[in-house]
């Protein structure tokens, strides 16, 4: 494959990412959260025990630990997440959804699923499967 195709692929995927993020932000805004905040809530909700360290959370969403800390501050202030002590390392705090955060996640998940279904409605099931395979190939 030549360099021009790589450049086009990178630019097109970046543009597609921006469009999808805007669509997801729009669907989640009635719940008062952004796509990135929803992603954090999803990672916490689906994690083992519902708790993650800030570093593990950052790694799981592709941000720096300081970036996650900046995102978590207003979420903590709004009682969506809470800090917990790490029983294994007092220097490292853990993060979990509050009861209100769990409820917000459950409510916003309905909107998120609807928006995802709409975003990928033009793709056939086999195309979605192939896209997932290709994306996972690039991730690792």
mmCIF file with all atom_site columns, C-alpha atoms in Angstrom:
data_model
loop_
_atom_site.group_PDB
_atom_site.id
_atom_site.type_symbol
_atom_site.label_atom_id
_atom_site.label_alt_id
_atom_site.label_comp_id
_atom_site.label_asym_id
_atom_site.label_entity_id
_atom_site.label_seq_id
_atom_site.pdbx_PDB_ins_code
_atom_site.Cartn_x
_atom_site.Cartn_y
_atom_site.Cartn_z
_atom_site.occupancy
_atom_site.B_iso_or_equiv
_atom_site.pdbx_formal_charge
_atom_site.auth_seq_id
_atom_site.auth_comp_id
_atom_site.auth_asym_id
_atom_site.auth_atom_id
_atom_site.pdbx_PDB_model_num
ATOM 1   C CA . UNK A 1 1   ? 0.000   0.000  0.000  1.00 0.00 ? 1   UNK A CA 1
ATOM 2   C CA . UNK A 1 2   ? 1.368   3.406  -0.849 1.00 0.00 ? 2   UNK A CA 1
ATOM 3   C CA . UNK A 1 3   ? 1.833   6.311  1.507  1.00 0.00 ? 3   UNK A CA 1
ATOM 4   C CA . UNK A 1 4   ? -1.035  8.330  -0.012 1.00 0.00 ? 4   UNK A CA 1
ATOM 5   C CA . UNK A 1 5   ? -3.527  5.602  0.923  1.00 0.00 ? 5   UNK A CA 1
ATOM 6   C CA . UNK A 1 6   ? -2.194  5.553  4.485  1.00 0.00 ? 6   UNK A CA 1
ATOM 7   C CA . UNK A 1 7   ? -2.562  9.322  4.688  1.00 0.00 ? 7   UNK A CA 1
ATOM 8   C CA . UNK A 1 8   ? -6.100  9.207  3.277  1.00 0.00 ? 8   UNK A CA 1
ATOM 9   C CA . UNK A 1 9   ? -7.037  6.385  5.641  1.00 0.00 ? 9   UNK A CA 1
ATOM 10  C CA . UNK A 1 10  ? -5.721  8.285  8.671  1.00 0.00 ? 10  UNK A CA 1
ATOM 11  C CA . UNK A 1 11  ? -7.463  11.521 7.715  1.00 0.00 ? 11  UNK A CA 1
ATOM 12  C CA . UNK A 1 12  ? -10.741 9.772  6.888  1.00 0.00 ? 12  UNK A CA 1
ATOM 13  C CA . UNK A 1 13  ? -10.783 7.809  10.124 1.00 0.00 ? 13  UNK A CA 1
ATOM 14  C CA . UNK A 1 14  ? -10.024 11.003 12.069 1.00 0.00 ? 14  UNK A CA 1
ATOM 15  C CA . UNK A 1 15  ? -12.901 12.811 10.391 1.00 0.00 ? 15  UNK A CA 1
ATOM 16  C CA . UNK A 1 16  ? -15.236 9.848  10.935 1.00 0.00 ? 16  UNK A CA 1
ATOM 17  C CA . UNK A 1 17  ? -14.209 9.753  14.591 1.00 0.00 ? 17  UNK A CA 1
ATOM 18  C CA . UNK A 1 18  ? -15.059 13.442 14.999 1.00 0.00 ? 18  UNK A CA 1
ATOM 19  C CA . UNK A 1 19  ? -18.465 12.963 13.358 1.00 0.00 ? 19  UNK A CA 1
ATOM 20  C CA . UNK A 1 20  ? -19.303 9.939  15.511 1.00 0.00 ? 20  UNK A CA 1
ATOM 21  C CA . UNK A 1 21  ? -18.143 11.710 18.693 1.00 0.00 ? 21  UNK A CA 1
ATOM 22  C CA . UNK A 1 22  ? -20.365 14.693 17.875 1.00 0.00 ? 22  UNK A CA 1
ATOM 23  C CA . UNK A 1 23  ? -23.325 12.369 17.297 1.00 0.00 ? 23  UNK A CA 1
ATOM 24  C CA . UNK A 1 24  ? -22.707 10.594 20.600 1.00 0.00 ? 24  UNK A CA 1
ATOM 25  C CA . UNK A 1 25  ? -22.225 13.895 22.485 1.00 0.00 ? 25  UNK A CA 1
ATOM 26  C CA . UNK A 1 26  ? -25.506 15.133 21.046 1.00 0.00 ? 26  UNK A CA 1
ATOM 27  C CA . UNK A 1 27  ? -27.395 12.010 22.143 1.00 0.00 ? 27  UNK A CA 1
ATOM 28  C CA . UNK A 1 28  ? -25.931 12.178 25.655 1.00 0.00 ? 28  UNK A CA 1
ATOM 29  C CA . UNK A 1 29  ? -26.282 15.935 26.238 1.00 0.00 ? 29  UNK A CA 1
ATOM 30  C CA . UNK A 1 30  ? -29.894 15.617 27.534 1.00 0.00 ? 30  UNK A CA 1
ATOM 31  C CA . UNK A 1 31  ? -28.399 13.490 30.330 1.00 0.00 ? 31  UNK A CA 1
ATOM 32  C CA . UNK A 1 32  ? -25.853 16.217 31.104 1.00 0.00 ? 32  UNK A CA 1
ATOM 33  C CA . UNK A 1 33  ? -22.818 14.146 30.133 1.00 0.00 ? 33  UNK A CA 1
ATOM 34  C CA . UNK A 1 34  ? -20.369 13.957 27.248 1.00 0.00 ? 34  UNK A CA 1
ATOM 35  C CA . UNK A 1 35  ? -19.314 10.915 25.252 1.00 0.00 ? 35  UNK A CA 1
ATOM 36  C CA . UNK A 1 36  ? -16.011 10.838 27.146 1.00 0.00 ? 36  UNK A CA 1
ATOM 37  C CA . UNK A 1 37  ? -17.810 10.929 30.501 1.00 0.00 ? 37  UNK A CA 1
ATOM 38  C CA . UNK A 1 38  ? -20.109 8.153  29.312 1.00 0.00 ? 38  UNK A CA 1
ATOM 39  C CA . UNK A 1 39  ? -17.036 6.145  28.291 1.00 0.00 ? 39  UNK A CA 1
ATOM 40  C CA . UNK A 1 40  ? -15.605 6.538  31.798 1.00 0.00 ? 40  UNK A CA 1
ATOM 41  C CA . UNK A 1 41  ? -18.917 5.472  33.320 1.00 0.00 ? 41  UNK A CA 1
ATOM 42  C CA . UNK A 1 42  ? -19.089 2.457  30.990 1.00 0.00 ? 42  UNK A CA 1
ATOM 43  C CA . UNK A 1 43  ? -15.561 1.342  31.880 1.00 0.00 ? 43  UNK A CA 1
ATOM 44  C CA . UNK A 1 44  ? -16.352 1.616  35.587 1.00 0.00 ? 44  UNK A CA 1
ATOM 45  C CA . UNK A 1 45  ? -19.714 -0.130 35.212 1.00 0.00 ? 45  UNK A CA 1
ATOM 46  C CA . UNK A 1 46  ? -18.206 -3.061 33.306 1.00 0.00 ? 46  UNK A CA 1
ATOM 47  C CA . UNK A 1 47  ? -15.017 -3.392 35.356 1.00 0.00 ? 47  UNK A CA 1
ATOM 48  C CA . UNK A 1 48  ? -14.465 -6.199 37.812 1.00 0.00 ? 48  UNK A CA 1
ATOM 49  C CA . UNK A 1 49  ? -16.013 -5.049 41.070 1.00 0.00 ? 49  UNK A CA 1
ATOM 50  C CA . UNK A 1 50  ? -17.031 -1.725 39.492 1.00 0.00 ? 50  UNK A CA 1
ATOM 51  C CA . UNK A 1 51  ? -13.790 -0.099 40.630 1.00 0.00 ? 51  UNK A CA 1
ATOM 52  C CA . UNK A 1 52  ? -10.680 0.991  38.715 1.00 0.00 ? 52  UNK A CA 1
ATOM 53  C CA . UNK A 1 53  ? -7.556  2.943  39.543 1.00 0.00 ? 53  UNK A CA 1
ATOM 54  C CA . UNK A 1 54  ? -7.194  6.245  37.741 1.00 0.00 ? 54  UNK A CA 1
ATOM 55  C CA . UNK A 1 55  ? -4.229  4.837  35.829 1.00 0.00 ? 55  UNK A CA 1
ATOM 56  C CA . UNK A 1 56  ? -6.138  1.742  34.708 1.00 0.00 ? 56  UNK A CA 1
ATOM 57  C CA . UNK A 1 57  ? -9.070  3.948  33.734 1.00 0.00 ? 57  UNK A CA 1
ATOM 58  C CA . UNK A 1 58  ? -6.769  6.232  31.741 1.00 0.00 ? 58  UNK A CA 1
ATOM 59  C CA . UNK A 1 59  ? -5.195  3.272  29.944 1.00 0.00 ? 59  UNK A CA 1
ATOM 60  C CA . UNK A 1 60  ? -8.596  1.812  29.103 1.00 0.00 ? 60  UNK A CA 1
ATOM 61  C CA . UNK A 1 61  ? -9.844  4.967  27.371 1.00 0.00 ? 61  UNK A CA 1
ATOM 62  C CA . UNK A 1 62  ? -6.591  6.177  25.818 1.00 0.00 ? 62  UNK A CA 1
ATOM 63  C CA . UNK A 1 63  ? -6.006  9.249  27.972 1.00 0.00 ? 63  UNK A CA 1
ATOM 64  C CA . UNK A 1 64  ? -3.267  10.260 30.366 1.00 0.00 ? 64  UNK A CA 1
ATOM 65  C CA . UNK A 1 65  ? -3.773  9.853  34.108 1.00 0.00 ? 65  UNK A CA 1
ATOM 66  C CA . UNK A 1 66  ? -3.830  13.643 34.486 1.00 0.00 ? 66  UNK A CA 1
ATOM 67  C CA . UNK A 1 67  ? -6.429  13.910 31.699 1.00 0.00 ? 67  UNK A CA 1
ATOM 68  C CA . UNK A 1 68  ? -8.649  11.434 33.515 1.00 0.00 ? 68  UNK A CA 1
ATOM 69  C CA . UNK A 1 69  ? -8.151  13.302 36.783 1.00 0.00 ? 69  UNK A CA 1
ATOM 70  C CA . UNK A 1 70  ? -9.368  16.525 35.094 1.00 0.00 ? 70  UNK A CA 1
ATOM 71  C CA . UNK A 1 71  ? -12.429 14.694 33.733 1.00 0.00 ? 71  UNK A CA 1
ATOM 72  C CA . UNK A 1 72  ? -13.221 13.034 37.053 1.00 0.00 ? 72  UNK A CA 1
ATOM 73  C CA . UNK A 1 73  ? -13.183 16.251 39.123 1.00 0.00 ? 73  UNK A CA 1
ATOM 74  C CA . UNK A 1 74  ? -16.539 17.606 37.868 1.00 0.00 ? 74  UNK A CA 1
ATOM 75  C CA . UNK A 1 75  ? -17.991 14.083 37.809 1.00 0.00 ? 75  UNK A CA 1
ATOM 76  C CA . UNK A 1 76  ? -17.061 13.713 41.463 1.00 0.00 ? 76  UNK A CA 1
ATOM 77  C CA . UNK A 1 77  ? -18.491 17.149 42.268 1.00 0.00 ? 77  UNK A CA 1
ATOM 78  C CA . UNK A 1 78  ? -21.768 16.096 40.588 1.00 0.00 ? 78  UNK A CA 1
ATOM 79  C CA . UNK A 1 79  ? -21.802 12.844 42.609 1.00 0.00 ? 79  UNK A CA 1
ATOM 80  C CA . UNK A 1 80  ? -21.423 10.598 39.548 1.00 0.00 ? 80  UNK A CA 1
ATOM 81  C CA . UNK A 1 81  ? -18.161 9.004  40.695 1.00 0.00 ? 81  UNK A CA 1
ATOM 82  C CA . UNK A 1 82  ? -16.449 8.658  44.027 1.00 0.00 ? 82  UNK A CA 1
ATOM 83  C CA . UNK A 1 83  ? -12.870 8.187  45.149 1.00 0.00 ? 83  UNK A CA 1
ATOM 84  C CA . UNK A 1 84  ? -12.105 5.108  47.198 1.00 0.00 ? 84  UNK A CA 1
ATOM 85  C CA . UNK A 1 85  ? -8.989  4.144  49.098 1.00 0.00 ? 85  UNK A CA 1
ATOM 86  C CA . UNK A 1 86  ? -6.854  1.477  47.463 1.00 0.00 ? 86  UNK A CA 1
ATOM 87  C CA . UNK A 1 87  ? -6.427  -1.323 50.013 1.00 0.00 ? 87  UNK A CA 1
ATOM 88  C CA . UNK A 1 88  ? -3.164  -2.417 48.352 1.00 0.00 ? 88  UNK A CA 1
ATOM 89  C CA . UNK A 1 89  ? -1.536  0.995  47.856 1.00 0.00 ? 89  UNK A CA 1
ATOM 90  C CA . UNK A 1 90  ? -2.476  4.049  49.932 1.00 0.00 ? 90  UNK A CA 1
ATOM 91  C CA . UNK A 1 91  ? -0.782  6.345  47.386 1.00 0.00 ? 91  UNK A CA 1
ATOM 92  C CA . UNK A 1 92  ? -3.204  5.350  44.642 1.00 0.00 ? 92  UNK A CA 1
ATOM 93  C CA . UNK A 1 93  ? -6.906  6.141  44.765 1.00 0.00 ? 93  UNK A CA 1
ATOM 94  C CA . UNK A 1 94  ? -9.588  4.071  43.133 1.00 0.00 ? 94  UNK A CA 1
ATOM 95  C CA . UNK A 1 95  ? -12.690 5.316  41.309 1.00 0.00 ? 95  UNK A CA 1
ATOM 96  C CA . UNK A 1 96  ? -16.217 3.894  41.315 1.00 0.00 ? 96  UNK A CA 1
ATOM 97  C CA . UNK A 1 97  ? -19.655 4.992  40.208 1.00 0.00 ? 97  UNK A CA 1
ATOM 98  C CA . UNK A 1 98  ? -21.948 6.283  42.937 1.00 0.00 ? 98  UNK A CA 1
ATOM 99  C CA . UNK A 1 99  ? -25.547 5.056  43.131 1.00 0.00 ? 99  UNK A CA 1
ATOM 100 C CA . UNK A 1 100 ? -26.561 8.222  41.268 1.00 0.00 ? 100 UNK A CA 1
ATOM 101 C CA . UNK A 1 101 ? -23.816 7.513  38.722 1.00 0.00 ? 101 UNK A CA 1
ATOM 102 C CA . UNK A 1 102 ? -25.120 3.964  38.207 1.00 0.00 ? 102 UNK A CA 1
ATOM 103 C CA . UNK A 1 103 ? -28.618 5.329  37.624 1.00 0.00 ? 103 UNK A CA 1
ATOM 104 C CA . UNK A 1 104 ? -27.315 7.979  35.210 1.00 0.00 ? 104 UNK A CA 1
ATOM 105 C CA . UNK A 1 105 ? -25.330 5.328  33.346 1.00 0.00 ? 105 UNK A CA 1
ATOM 106 C CA . UNK A 1 106 ? -28.405 3.074  33.016 1.00 0.00 ? 106 UNK A CA 1
ATOM 107 C CA . UNK A 1 107 ? -30.555 5.952  31.773 1.00 0.00 ? 107 UNK A CA 1
ATOM 108 C CA . UNK A 1 108 ? -27.960 7.300  29.333 1.00 0.00 ? 108 UNK A CA 1
ATOM 109 C CA . UNK A 1 109 ? -27.203 3.809  27.998 1.00 0.00 ? 109 UNK A CA 1
ATOM 110 C CA . UNK A 1 110 ? -30.637 3.738  26.351 1.00 0.00 ? 110 UNK A CA 1
ATOM 111 C CA . UNK A 1 111 ? -29.871 6.944  24.432 1.00 0.00 ? 111 UNK A CA 1
ATOM 112 C CA . UNK A 1 112 ? -26.371 5.753  23.632 1.00 0.00 ? 112 UNK A CA 1
ATOM 113 C CA . UNK A 1 113 ? -27.590 2.417  22.233 1.00 0.00 ? 113 UNK A CA 1
ATOM 114 C CA . UNK A 1 114 ? -30.194 4.200  20.096 1.00 0.00 ? 114 UNK A CA 1
ATOM 115 C CA . UNK A 1 115 ? -27.551 6.589  18.750 1.00 0.00 ? 115 UNK A CA 1
ATOM 116 C CA . UNK A 1 116 ? -25.139 3.716  17.996 1.00 0.00 ? 116 UNK A CA 1
ATOM 117 C CA . UNK A 1 117 ? -27.867 1.825  16.156 1.00 0.00 ? 117 UNK A CA 1
ATOM 118 C CA . UNK A 1 118 ? -28.590 4.927  14.108 1.00 0.00 ? 118 UNK A CA 1
ATOM 119 C CA . UNK A 1 119 ? -24.905 5.626  13.382 1.00 0.00 ? 119 UNK A CA 1
ATOM 120 C CA . UNK A 1 120 ? -24.296 2.151  11.995 1.00 0.00 ? 120 UNK A CA 1
ATOM 121 C CA . UNK A 1 121 ? -27.711 1.541  10.395 1.00 0.00 ? 121 UNK A CA 1
ATOM 122 C CA . UNK A 1 122 ? -26.274 1.633  6.873  1.00 0.00 ? 122 UNK A CA 1
ATOM 123 C CA . UNK A 1 123 ? -23.864 -1.208 7.620  1.00 0.00 ? 123 UNK A CA 1
ATOM 124 C CA . UNK A 1 124 ? -24.766 -4.863 7.328  1.00 0.00 ? 124 UNK A CA 1
ATOM 125 C CA . UNK A 1 125 ? -24.066 -7.178 10.269 1.00 0.00 ? 125 UNK A CA 1
ATOM 126 C CA . UNK A 1 126 ? -21.167 -8.804 8.385  1.00 0.00 ? 126 UNK A CA 1
ATOM 127 C CA . UNK A 1 127 ? -19.664 -5.359 7.673  1.00 0.00 ? 127 UNK A CA 1
ATOM 128 C CA . UNK A 1 128 ? -19.851 -4.444 11.352 1.00 0.00 ? 128 UNK A CA 1
ATOM 129 C CA . UNK A 1 129 ? -18.133 -7.732 12.236 1.00 0.00 ? 129 UNK A CA 1
ATOM 130 C CA . UNK A 1 130 ? -15.406 -7.050 9.666  1.00 0.00 ? 130 UNK A CA 1
ATOM 131 C CA . UNK A 1 131 ? -14.963 -3.478 10.899 1.00 0.00 ? 131 UNK A CA 1
ATOM 132 C CA . UNK A 1 132 ? -14.542 -4.722 14.476 1.00 0.00 ? 132 UNK A CA 1
ATOM 133 C CA . UNK A 1 133 ? -11.930 -7.239 13.325 1.00 0.00 ? 133 UNK A CA 1
ATOM 134 C CA . UNK A 1 134 ? -9.995  -4.563 11.445 1.00 0.00 ? 134 UNK A CA 1
ATOM 135 C CA . UNK A 1 135 ? -10.160 -2.035 14.270 1.00 0.00 ? 135 UNK A CA 1
ATOM 136 C CA . UNK A 1 136 ? -8.930  -4.625 16.772 1.00 0.00 ? 136 UNK A CA 1
ATOM 137 C CA . UNK A 1 137 ? -6.095  -5.503 14.426 1.00 0.00 ? 137 UNK A CA 1
ATOM 138 C CA . UNK A 1 138 ? -4.974  -1.860 14.392 1.00 0.00 ? 138 UNK A CA 1
ATOM 139 C CA . UNK A 1 139 ? -5.349  -1.389 18.168 1.00 0.00 ? 139 UNK A CA 1
ATOM 140 C CA . UNK A 1 140 ? -2.820  -4.042 19.050 1.00 0.00 ? 140 UNK A CA 1
#
